[in-house]
Coordinates of C-alpha atoms and ligand atoms in Angstrom, one line a residue:
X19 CA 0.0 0.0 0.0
X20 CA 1.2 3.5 -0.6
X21 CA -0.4 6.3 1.3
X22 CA -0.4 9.9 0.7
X23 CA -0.7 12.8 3.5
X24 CA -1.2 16.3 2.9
X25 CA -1.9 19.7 5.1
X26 CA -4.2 22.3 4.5
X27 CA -5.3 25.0 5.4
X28 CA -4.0 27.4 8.6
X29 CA -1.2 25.7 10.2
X30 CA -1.2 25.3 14.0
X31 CA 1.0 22.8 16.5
X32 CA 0.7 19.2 16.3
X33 CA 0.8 19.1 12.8
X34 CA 4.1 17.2 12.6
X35 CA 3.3 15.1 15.4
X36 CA -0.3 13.8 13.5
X37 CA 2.5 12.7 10.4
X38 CA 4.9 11.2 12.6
X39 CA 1.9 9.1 14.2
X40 CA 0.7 8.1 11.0
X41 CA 4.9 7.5 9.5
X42 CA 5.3 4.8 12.9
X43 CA 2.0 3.3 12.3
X44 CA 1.7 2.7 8.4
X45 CA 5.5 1.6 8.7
X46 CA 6.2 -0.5 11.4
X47 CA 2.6 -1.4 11.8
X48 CA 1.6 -2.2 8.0
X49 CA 4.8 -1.9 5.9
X50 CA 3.6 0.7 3.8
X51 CA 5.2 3.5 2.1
X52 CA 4.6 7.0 3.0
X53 CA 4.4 10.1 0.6
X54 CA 3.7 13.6 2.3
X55 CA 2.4 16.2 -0.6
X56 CA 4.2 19.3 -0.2
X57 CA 1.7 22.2 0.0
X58 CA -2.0 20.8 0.5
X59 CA -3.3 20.3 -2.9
X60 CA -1.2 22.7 -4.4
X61 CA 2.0 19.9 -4.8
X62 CA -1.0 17.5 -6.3
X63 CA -1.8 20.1 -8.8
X64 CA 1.6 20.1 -10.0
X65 CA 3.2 18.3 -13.2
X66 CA 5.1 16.3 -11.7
X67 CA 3.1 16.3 -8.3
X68 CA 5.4 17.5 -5.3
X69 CA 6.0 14.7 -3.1
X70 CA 8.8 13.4 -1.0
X71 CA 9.0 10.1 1.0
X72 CA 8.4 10.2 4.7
X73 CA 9.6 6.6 5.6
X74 CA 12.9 7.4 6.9
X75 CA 10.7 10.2 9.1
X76 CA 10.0 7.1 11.2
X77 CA 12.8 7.5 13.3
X78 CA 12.6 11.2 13.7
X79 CA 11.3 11.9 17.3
X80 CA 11.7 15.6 17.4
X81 CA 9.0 16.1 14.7
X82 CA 7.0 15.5 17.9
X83 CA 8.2 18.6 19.3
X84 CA 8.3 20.3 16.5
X85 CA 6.0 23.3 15.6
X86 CA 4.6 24.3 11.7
X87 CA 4.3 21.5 9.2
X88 CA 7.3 19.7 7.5
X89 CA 5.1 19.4 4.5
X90 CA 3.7 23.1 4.0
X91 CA 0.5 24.2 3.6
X92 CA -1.8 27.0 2.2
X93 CA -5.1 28.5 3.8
X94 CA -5.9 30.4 -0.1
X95 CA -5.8 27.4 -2.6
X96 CA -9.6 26.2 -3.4
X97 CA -8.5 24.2 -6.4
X98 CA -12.3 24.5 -7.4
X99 CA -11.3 28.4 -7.4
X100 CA -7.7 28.6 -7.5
X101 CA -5.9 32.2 -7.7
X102 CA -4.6 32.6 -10.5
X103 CA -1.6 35.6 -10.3
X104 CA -3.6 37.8 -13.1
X105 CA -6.1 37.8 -10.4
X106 CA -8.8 35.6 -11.8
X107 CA -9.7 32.1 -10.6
X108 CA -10.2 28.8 -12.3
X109 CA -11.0 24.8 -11.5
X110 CA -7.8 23.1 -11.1
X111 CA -9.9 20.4 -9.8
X112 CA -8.9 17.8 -12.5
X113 CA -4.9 18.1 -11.7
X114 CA -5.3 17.5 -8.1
X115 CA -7.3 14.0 -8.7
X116 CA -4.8 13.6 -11.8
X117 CA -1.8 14.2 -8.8
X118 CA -2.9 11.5 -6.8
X119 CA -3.4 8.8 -9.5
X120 CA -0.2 10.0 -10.7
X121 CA 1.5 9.5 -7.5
X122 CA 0.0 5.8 -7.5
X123 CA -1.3 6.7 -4.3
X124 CA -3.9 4.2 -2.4
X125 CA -5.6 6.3 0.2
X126 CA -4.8 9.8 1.2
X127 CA -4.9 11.3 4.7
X128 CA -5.8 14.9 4.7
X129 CA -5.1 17.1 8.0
X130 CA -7.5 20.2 7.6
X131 CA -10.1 22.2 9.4
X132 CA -13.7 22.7 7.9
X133 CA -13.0 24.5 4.7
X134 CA -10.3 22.3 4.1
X135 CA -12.2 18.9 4.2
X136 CA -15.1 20.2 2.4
X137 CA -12.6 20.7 -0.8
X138 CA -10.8 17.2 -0.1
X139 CA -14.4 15.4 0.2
X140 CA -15.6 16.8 -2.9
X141 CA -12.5 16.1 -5.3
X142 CA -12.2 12.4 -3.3
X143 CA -16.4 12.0 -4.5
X144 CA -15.1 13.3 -8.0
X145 CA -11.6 11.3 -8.9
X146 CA -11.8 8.1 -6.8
X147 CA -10.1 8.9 -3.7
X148 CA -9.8 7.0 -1.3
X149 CA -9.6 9.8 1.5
X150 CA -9.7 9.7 6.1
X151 CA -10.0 12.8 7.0
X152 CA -8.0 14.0 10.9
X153 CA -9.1 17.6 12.4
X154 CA -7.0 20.3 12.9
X155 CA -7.5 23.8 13.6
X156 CA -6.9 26.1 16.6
X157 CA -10.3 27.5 16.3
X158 CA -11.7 24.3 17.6
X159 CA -14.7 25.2 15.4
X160 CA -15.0 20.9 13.7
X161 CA -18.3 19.8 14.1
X162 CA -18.2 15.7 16.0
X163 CA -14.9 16.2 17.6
X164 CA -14.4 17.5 21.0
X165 CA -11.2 18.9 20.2
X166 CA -8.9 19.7 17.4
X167 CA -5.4 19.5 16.7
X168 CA -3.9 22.8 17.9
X169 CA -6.6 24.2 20.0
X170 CA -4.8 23.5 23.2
X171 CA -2.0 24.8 22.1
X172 CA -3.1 27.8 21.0
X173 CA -5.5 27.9 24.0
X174 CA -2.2 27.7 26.4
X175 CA -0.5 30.7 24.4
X176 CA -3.2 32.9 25.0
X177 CA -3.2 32.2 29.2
X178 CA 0.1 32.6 29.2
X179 CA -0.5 36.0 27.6
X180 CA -2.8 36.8 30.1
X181 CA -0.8 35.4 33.1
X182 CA 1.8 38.0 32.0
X183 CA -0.7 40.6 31.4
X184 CA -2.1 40.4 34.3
X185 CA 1.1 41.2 37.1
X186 CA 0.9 44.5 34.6
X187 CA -2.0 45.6 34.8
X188 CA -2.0 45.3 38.9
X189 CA 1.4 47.5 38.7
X190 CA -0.1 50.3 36.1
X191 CA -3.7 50.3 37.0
X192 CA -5.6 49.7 33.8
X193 CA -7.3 47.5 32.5
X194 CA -5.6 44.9 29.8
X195 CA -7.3 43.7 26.3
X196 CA -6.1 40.5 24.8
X197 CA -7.5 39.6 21.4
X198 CA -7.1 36.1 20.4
X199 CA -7.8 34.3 17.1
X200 CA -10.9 32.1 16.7
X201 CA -12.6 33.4 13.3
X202 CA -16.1 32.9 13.9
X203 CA -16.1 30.9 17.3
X204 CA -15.2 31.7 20.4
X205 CA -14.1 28.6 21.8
X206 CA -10.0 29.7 22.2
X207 CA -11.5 33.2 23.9
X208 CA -13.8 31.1 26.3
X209 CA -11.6 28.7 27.4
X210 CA -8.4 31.6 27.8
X211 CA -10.6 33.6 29.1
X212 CA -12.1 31.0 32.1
X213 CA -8.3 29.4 32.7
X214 CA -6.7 33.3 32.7
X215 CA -9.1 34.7 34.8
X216 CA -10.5 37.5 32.2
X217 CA -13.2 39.7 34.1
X218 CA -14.8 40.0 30.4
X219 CA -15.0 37.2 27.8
X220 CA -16.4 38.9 24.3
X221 CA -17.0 36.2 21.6
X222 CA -19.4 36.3 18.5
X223 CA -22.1 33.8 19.9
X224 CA -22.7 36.6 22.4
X225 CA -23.8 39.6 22.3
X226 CA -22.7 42.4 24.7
X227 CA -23.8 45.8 25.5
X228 CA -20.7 48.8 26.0
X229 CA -22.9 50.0 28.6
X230 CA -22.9 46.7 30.6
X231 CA -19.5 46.0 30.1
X232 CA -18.4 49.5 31.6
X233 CA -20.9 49.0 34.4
X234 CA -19.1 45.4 34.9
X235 CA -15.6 47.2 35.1
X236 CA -16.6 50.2 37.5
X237 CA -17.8 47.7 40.0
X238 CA -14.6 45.8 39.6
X239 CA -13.0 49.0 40.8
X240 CA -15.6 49.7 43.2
X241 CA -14.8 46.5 44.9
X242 CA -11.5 47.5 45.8
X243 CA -9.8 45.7 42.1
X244 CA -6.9 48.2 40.6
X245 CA -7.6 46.7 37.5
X246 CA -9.2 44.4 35.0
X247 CA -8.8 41.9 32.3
X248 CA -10.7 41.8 29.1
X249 CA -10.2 38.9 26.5
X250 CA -11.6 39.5 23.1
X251 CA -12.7 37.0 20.1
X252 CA -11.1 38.6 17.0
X253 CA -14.7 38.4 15.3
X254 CA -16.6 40.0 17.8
X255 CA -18.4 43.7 15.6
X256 CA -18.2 46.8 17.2
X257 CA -21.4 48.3 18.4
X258 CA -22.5 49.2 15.1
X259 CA -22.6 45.9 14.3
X260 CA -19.7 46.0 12.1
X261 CA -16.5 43.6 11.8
X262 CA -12.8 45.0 12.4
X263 CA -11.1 43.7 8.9
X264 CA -7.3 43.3 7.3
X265 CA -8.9 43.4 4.4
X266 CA -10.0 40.7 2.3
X267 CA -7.9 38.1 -0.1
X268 CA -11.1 37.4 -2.8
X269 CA -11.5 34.1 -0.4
X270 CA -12.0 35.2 2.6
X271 CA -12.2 38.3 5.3
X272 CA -9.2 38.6 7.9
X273 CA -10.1 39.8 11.0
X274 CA -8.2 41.6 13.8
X275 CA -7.7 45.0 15.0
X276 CA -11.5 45.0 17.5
X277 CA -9.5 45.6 20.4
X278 CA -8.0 48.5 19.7
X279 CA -11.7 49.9 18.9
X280 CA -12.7 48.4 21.8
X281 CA -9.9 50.0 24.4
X282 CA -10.7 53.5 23.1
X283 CA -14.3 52.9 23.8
X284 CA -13.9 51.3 26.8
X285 CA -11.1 53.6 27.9
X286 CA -13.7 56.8 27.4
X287 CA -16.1 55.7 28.9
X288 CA -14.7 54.1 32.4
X289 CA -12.2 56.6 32.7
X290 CA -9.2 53.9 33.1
X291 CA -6.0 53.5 30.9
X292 CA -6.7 50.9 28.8
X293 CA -4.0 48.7 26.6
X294 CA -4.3 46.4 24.3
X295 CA -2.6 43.1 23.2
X296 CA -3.3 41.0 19.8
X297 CA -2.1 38.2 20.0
X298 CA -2.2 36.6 16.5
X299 CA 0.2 33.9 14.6
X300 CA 1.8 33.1 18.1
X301 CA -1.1 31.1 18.6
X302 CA -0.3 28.6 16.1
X303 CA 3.6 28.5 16.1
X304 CA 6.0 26.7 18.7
X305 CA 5.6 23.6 20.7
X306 CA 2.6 21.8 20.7
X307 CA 1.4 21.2 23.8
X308 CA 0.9 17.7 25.5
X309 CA -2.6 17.2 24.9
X310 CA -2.1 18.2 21.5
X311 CA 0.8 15.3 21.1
X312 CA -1.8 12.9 22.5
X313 CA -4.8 13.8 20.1
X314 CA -2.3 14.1 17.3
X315 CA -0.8 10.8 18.3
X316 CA -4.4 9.1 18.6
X317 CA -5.9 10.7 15.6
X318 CA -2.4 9.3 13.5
X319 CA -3.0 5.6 14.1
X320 CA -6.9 5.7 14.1
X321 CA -6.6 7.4 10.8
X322 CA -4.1 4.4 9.5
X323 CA -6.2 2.1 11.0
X324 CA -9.1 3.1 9.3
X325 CA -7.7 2.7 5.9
X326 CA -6.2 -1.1 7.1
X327 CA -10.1 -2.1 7.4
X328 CA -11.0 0.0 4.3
X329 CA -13.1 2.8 5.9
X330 CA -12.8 5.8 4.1
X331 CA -14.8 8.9 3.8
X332 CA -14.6 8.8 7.3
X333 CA -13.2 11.8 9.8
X334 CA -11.4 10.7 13.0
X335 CA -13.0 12.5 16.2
X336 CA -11.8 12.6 19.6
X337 CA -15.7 12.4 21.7
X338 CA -16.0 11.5 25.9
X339 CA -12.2 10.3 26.4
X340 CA -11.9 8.4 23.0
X341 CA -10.7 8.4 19.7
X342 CA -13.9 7.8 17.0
X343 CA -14.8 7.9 13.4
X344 CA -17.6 9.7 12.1
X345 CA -18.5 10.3 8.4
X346 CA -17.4 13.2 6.4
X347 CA -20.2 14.4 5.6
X348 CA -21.8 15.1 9.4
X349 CA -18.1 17.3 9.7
X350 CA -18.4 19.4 6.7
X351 CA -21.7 21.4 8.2
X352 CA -19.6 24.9 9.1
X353 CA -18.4 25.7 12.0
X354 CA -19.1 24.6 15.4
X355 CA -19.9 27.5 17.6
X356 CA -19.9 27.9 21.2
X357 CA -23.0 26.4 22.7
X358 CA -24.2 29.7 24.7
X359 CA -25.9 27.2 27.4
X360 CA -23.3 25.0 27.7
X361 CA -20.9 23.8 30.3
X362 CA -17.8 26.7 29.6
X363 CA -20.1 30.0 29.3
X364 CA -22.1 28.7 32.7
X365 CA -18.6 28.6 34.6
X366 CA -17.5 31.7 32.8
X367 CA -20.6 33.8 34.3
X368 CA -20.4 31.7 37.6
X369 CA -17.0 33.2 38.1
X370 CA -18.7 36.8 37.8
X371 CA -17.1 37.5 34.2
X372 CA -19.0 39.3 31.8
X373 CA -20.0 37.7 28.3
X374 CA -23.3 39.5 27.1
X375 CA -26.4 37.6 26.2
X376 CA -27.4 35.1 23.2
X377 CA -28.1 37.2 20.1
X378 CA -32.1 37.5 19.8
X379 CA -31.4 36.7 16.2
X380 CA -30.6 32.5 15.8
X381 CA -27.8 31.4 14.3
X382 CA -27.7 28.5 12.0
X383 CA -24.3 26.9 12.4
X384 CA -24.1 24.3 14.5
X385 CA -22.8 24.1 18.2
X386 CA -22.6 20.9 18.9
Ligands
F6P19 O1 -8.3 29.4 11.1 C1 -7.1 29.6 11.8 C2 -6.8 31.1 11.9 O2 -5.6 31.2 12.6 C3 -7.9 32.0 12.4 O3 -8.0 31.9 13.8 C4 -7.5 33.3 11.9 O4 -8.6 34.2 11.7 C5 -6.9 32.9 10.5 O5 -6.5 31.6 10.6 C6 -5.7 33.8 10.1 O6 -5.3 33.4 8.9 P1 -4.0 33.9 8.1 O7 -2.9 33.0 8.6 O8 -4.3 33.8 6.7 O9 -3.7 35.3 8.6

């Protein structure tokens, strides 16, 4: 057997401890070969595809450790709508399924977050591929898996962040904003936000109110607190309802820059200094953390394992303390947002933080 495994999308920490999980298991626990495509579906689409062979990888423990993705990977590629550099798009659909037949290629394992395996099932249902499917993301936004590869990681970055933001704050007397990554959930804010201690967790499943929120921070200093914490999802809109944008590549929008609206409004109207902190790409790079090694580890094998008993289509999951399988097509349904009456916001606004209230107008994607 000769397996193929590709990247895709965002990268985040783990990634090279998912391929060294499924190098030990195809190889010393099947004798196959390994290929890793270079670039997501970008090295399929070329003539010759761009491939290199990860069997010696076997014996190379620090890709445990090691943060980014031997392989590359890019978040802008849609082969269904590929950039083209005069600025147009076309279907370069047909070269990435001509790739993997080319490459004499069995199965493929494709590490990706939402976006990413919606493309891979749709060209796998087109040319015959034979594809498993492992969850990563720091946004932690996969429907069917509790966690993703990368969320903790990124989740640990952004309480250390505010574990150093907070001895500052005490000495200065202000209050701190971190804004953290998360597109359109708020999962990495929430869980920061409850392990750091933020006195206000803002995230797009909410909805807050600027007059609240200053109320909230008043009475922090009324009760005798020199300062306060504020942790921000990056997709949170302003008052007016609008998103804070980079700008937009013709795929997608990138946010960032809310905080900075936020401080100066929350700065005017409390009265206190207000800084702000955005954390961005440091979320993904560096060291996975241990969990991360252990659901990248788990999802590895499960993933080979799957295409031993000739399961494909399928997603690996991690769901109540076990790795699962679940089919493609239950993961590709958008992203999974925060439940707003679940377990994490309950604990958040048990410890007195402020989060706003569900938006009166329902959202469709999913949250479970
Ligand atoms: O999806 C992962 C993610 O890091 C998001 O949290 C963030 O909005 C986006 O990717 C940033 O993308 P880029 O690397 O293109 O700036």
């Amino acid at each position: 057997m000769r397996i193929g495994i590709l990247t895709s999308g965002g990268d985040c920490a783990g990634l090279n401890a998912v391929i060294l999980a499924v190098v030990r298991r195809a190889v010393l626990g099947y004798g196959w070969d390994i290929v890793g495509i270079r670039q997501g579906t970008h090295g399929l689409m070329q003539d010759p595809p761009q491939a290199i062979d990860l069997n010696d990888q076997v014996n190379n423990d620090g890709m445990l450790r090691l943060g980014g993705t031997i392989l590359g990977t890019i978040n802008k590629g849609d082969p269904f709508h590929y950039p083209m550099p005069d600025g147009t798009f076309a279907d370069h659909s047909q070269e990435v399924i001509d790739g993997y037949h080319k490459l004499g290629l069995d199965a493929l394992i494709g590490i990706g977050g939402d976006g990413s395996m919606a493309i891979l099932h749709r060209l796998a249902q087109m040319g015959g591929i034979n594809l498993v499917g492992i969850p990563k993301t720091i946004d932690n936004d996969l429907a069917q898996t509790e966690y993703s590869v990368g969320f903790t990681t990124a989740v640990n970055v952004a309480v250390e962040a505010l574990d150093r933001l907070q001895p500052t704050a005490a000495s200065h007397d202000r209050i701190m904003i971190l804004e953290v990554m998360g597109r359109d959930a708020g999962h990495i804010a929430l869980f920061a936000g409850v392990a750091g201690g933020a006195d206000a967790i803002l995230i797009p499943e909410m909805d807050y109110d600027l007059d609240a929120l200053t109320e909230h921070c008043l009475n922090i200093r009324k009760r005798g607190r020199n300062h306060a914490l504020v942790i921000v999802a990056e997709a949170i809109k302003r008052d007016d309802g609008a998103a804070v944008t980079q700008g937009d590549d013709g795929q997608k929008v990138r946010y960032g820059g809310i905080g900075h609206w936020l401080a100066d409004e929350l700065g005017a109207r409390t009265g206190w200094e207000t800084r702000v902190t955005v954390l961005g790409h440091v979320q993904r790079g560096g060291t996975p953390s241990p969990r991360d090694r252990v659901i990248a580890s788990a999802f590895g094998v499960h993933a080979v394992d799957l295409i031993a008993q000739q399961k494909f289509d399928r997603v690996v999951a991690w769901s109540k303390r076990k790795v699962v399988d679940v089919a493609m097509e239950d993961v590709i349904v958008g992203p999974r947002l925060v439940d707003t009456a679940g377990t994490m916001v309950s604990t958040a606004k048990g410890l007195g933080a402020y989060l706003g209230h569900p938006p009166t107008v329902v959202r469709t994607a999913k949250t479970v």
